Short mmCIF file of C-alpha atoms in Angstrom, two decimals:
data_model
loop_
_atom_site.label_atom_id
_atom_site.label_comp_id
_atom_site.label_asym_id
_atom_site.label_seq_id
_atom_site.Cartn_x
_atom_site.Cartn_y
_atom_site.Cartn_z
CA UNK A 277 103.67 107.54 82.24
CA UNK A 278 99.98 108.48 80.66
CA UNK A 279 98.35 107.12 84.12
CA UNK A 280 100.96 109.20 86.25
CA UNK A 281 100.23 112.43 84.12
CA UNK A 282 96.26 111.12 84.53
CA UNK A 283 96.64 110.96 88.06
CA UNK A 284 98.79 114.61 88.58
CA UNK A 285 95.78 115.98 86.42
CA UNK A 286 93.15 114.83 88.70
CA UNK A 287 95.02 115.95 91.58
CA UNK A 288 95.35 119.57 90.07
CA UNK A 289 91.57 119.62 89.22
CA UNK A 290 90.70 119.12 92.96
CA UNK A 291 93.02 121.40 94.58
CA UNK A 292 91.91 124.08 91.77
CA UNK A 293 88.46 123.90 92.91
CA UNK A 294 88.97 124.02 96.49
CA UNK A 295 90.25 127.42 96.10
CA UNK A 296 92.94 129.71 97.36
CA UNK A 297 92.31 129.06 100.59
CA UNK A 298 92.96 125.84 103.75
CA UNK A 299 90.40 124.36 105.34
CA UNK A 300 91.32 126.41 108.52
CA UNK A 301 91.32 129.67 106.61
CA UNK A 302 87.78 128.92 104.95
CA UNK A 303 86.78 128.42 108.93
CA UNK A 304 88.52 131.91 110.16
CA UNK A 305 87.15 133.73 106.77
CA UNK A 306 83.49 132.54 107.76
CA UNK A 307 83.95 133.45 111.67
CA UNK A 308 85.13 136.64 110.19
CA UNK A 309 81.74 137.13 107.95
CA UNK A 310 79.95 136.20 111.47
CA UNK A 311 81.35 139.15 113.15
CA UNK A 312 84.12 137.36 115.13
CA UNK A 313 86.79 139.47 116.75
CA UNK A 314 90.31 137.24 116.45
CA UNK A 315 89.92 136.65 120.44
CA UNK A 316 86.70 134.86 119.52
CA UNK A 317 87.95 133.16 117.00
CA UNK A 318 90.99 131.70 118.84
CA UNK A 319 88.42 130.27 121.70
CA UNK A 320 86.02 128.88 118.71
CA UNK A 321 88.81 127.13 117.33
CA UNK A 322 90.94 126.21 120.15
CA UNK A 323 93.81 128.57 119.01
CA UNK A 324 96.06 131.38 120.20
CA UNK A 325 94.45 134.56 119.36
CA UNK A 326 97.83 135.60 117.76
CA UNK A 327 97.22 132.62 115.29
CA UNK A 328 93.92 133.07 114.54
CA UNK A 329 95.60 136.91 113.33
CA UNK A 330 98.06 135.11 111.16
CA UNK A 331 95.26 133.04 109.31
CA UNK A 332 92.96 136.08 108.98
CA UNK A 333 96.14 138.14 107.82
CA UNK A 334 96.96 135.27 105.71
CA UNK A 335 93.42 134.94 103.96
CA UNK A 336 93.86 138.62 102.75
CA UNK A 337 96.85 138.18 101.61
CA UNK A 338 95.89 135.07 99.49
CA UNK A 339 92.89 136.60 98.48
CA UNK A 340 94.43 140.46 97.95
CA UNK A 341 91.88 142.02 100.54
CA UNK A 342 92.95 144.79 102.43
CA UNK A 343 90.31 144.89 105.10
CA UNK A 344 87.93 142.10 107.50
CA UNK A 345 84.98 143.76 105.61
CA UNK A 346 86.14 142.72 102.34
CA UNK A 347 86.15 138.87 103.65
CA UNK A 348 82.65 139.07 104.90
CA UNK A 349 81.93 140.26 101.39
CA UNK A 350 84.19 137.78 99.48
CA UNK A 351 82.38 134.83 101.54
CA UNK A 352 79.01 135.80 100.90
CA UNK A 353 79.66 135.58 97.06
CA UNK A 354 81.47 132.36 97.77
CA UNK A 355 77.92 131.39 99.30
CA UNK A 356 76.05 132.52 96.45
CA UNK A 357 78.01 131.03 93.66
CA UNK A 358 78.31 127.65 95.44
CA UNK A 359 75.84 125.10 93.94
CA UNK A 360 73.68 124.11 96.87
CA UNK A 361 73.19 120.30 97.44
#
């Protein structure tokens, strides 16, 4: 059971740093803090522009914005806390 519960713990780490958000939200918050309108979006990422709405809705929900200029600001702290490589 100890290399189950060493294995669940691992897992937790990882998804704990990856933070609140998908992969595909990380990529519609940062078109977003480009100045991306949703239709933009949609063509950048092969998407409907009604789905590229949901994600952006769906990154400030997850992230308890209220507004697009919020997630440009959010992502460029992201940026500046991330250790660069």
């Amino acid at each position: 059971m100890g290399v189950i519960a060493a294995k669940v713990e691992a897992l937790v780490e990882e998804l704990s740093a990856a933070g609140p958000l998908t992969r595909r939200e990380w990529q519609v918050a940062e078109l977003v803090a480009a100045g991306k309108t949703n239709r933009e979006i949609a063509e950048e990422l092969y998407l409907s522009e009604r789905t590229a709405q949901n994600h952006v809705q769906h990154v400030l929900t997850k992230l308890g914005l209220s507004n697009r200029s919020q997630i440009v600001s959010w992502v460029a702290d992201q940026e500046m806390s991330s250790p660069t490589e």
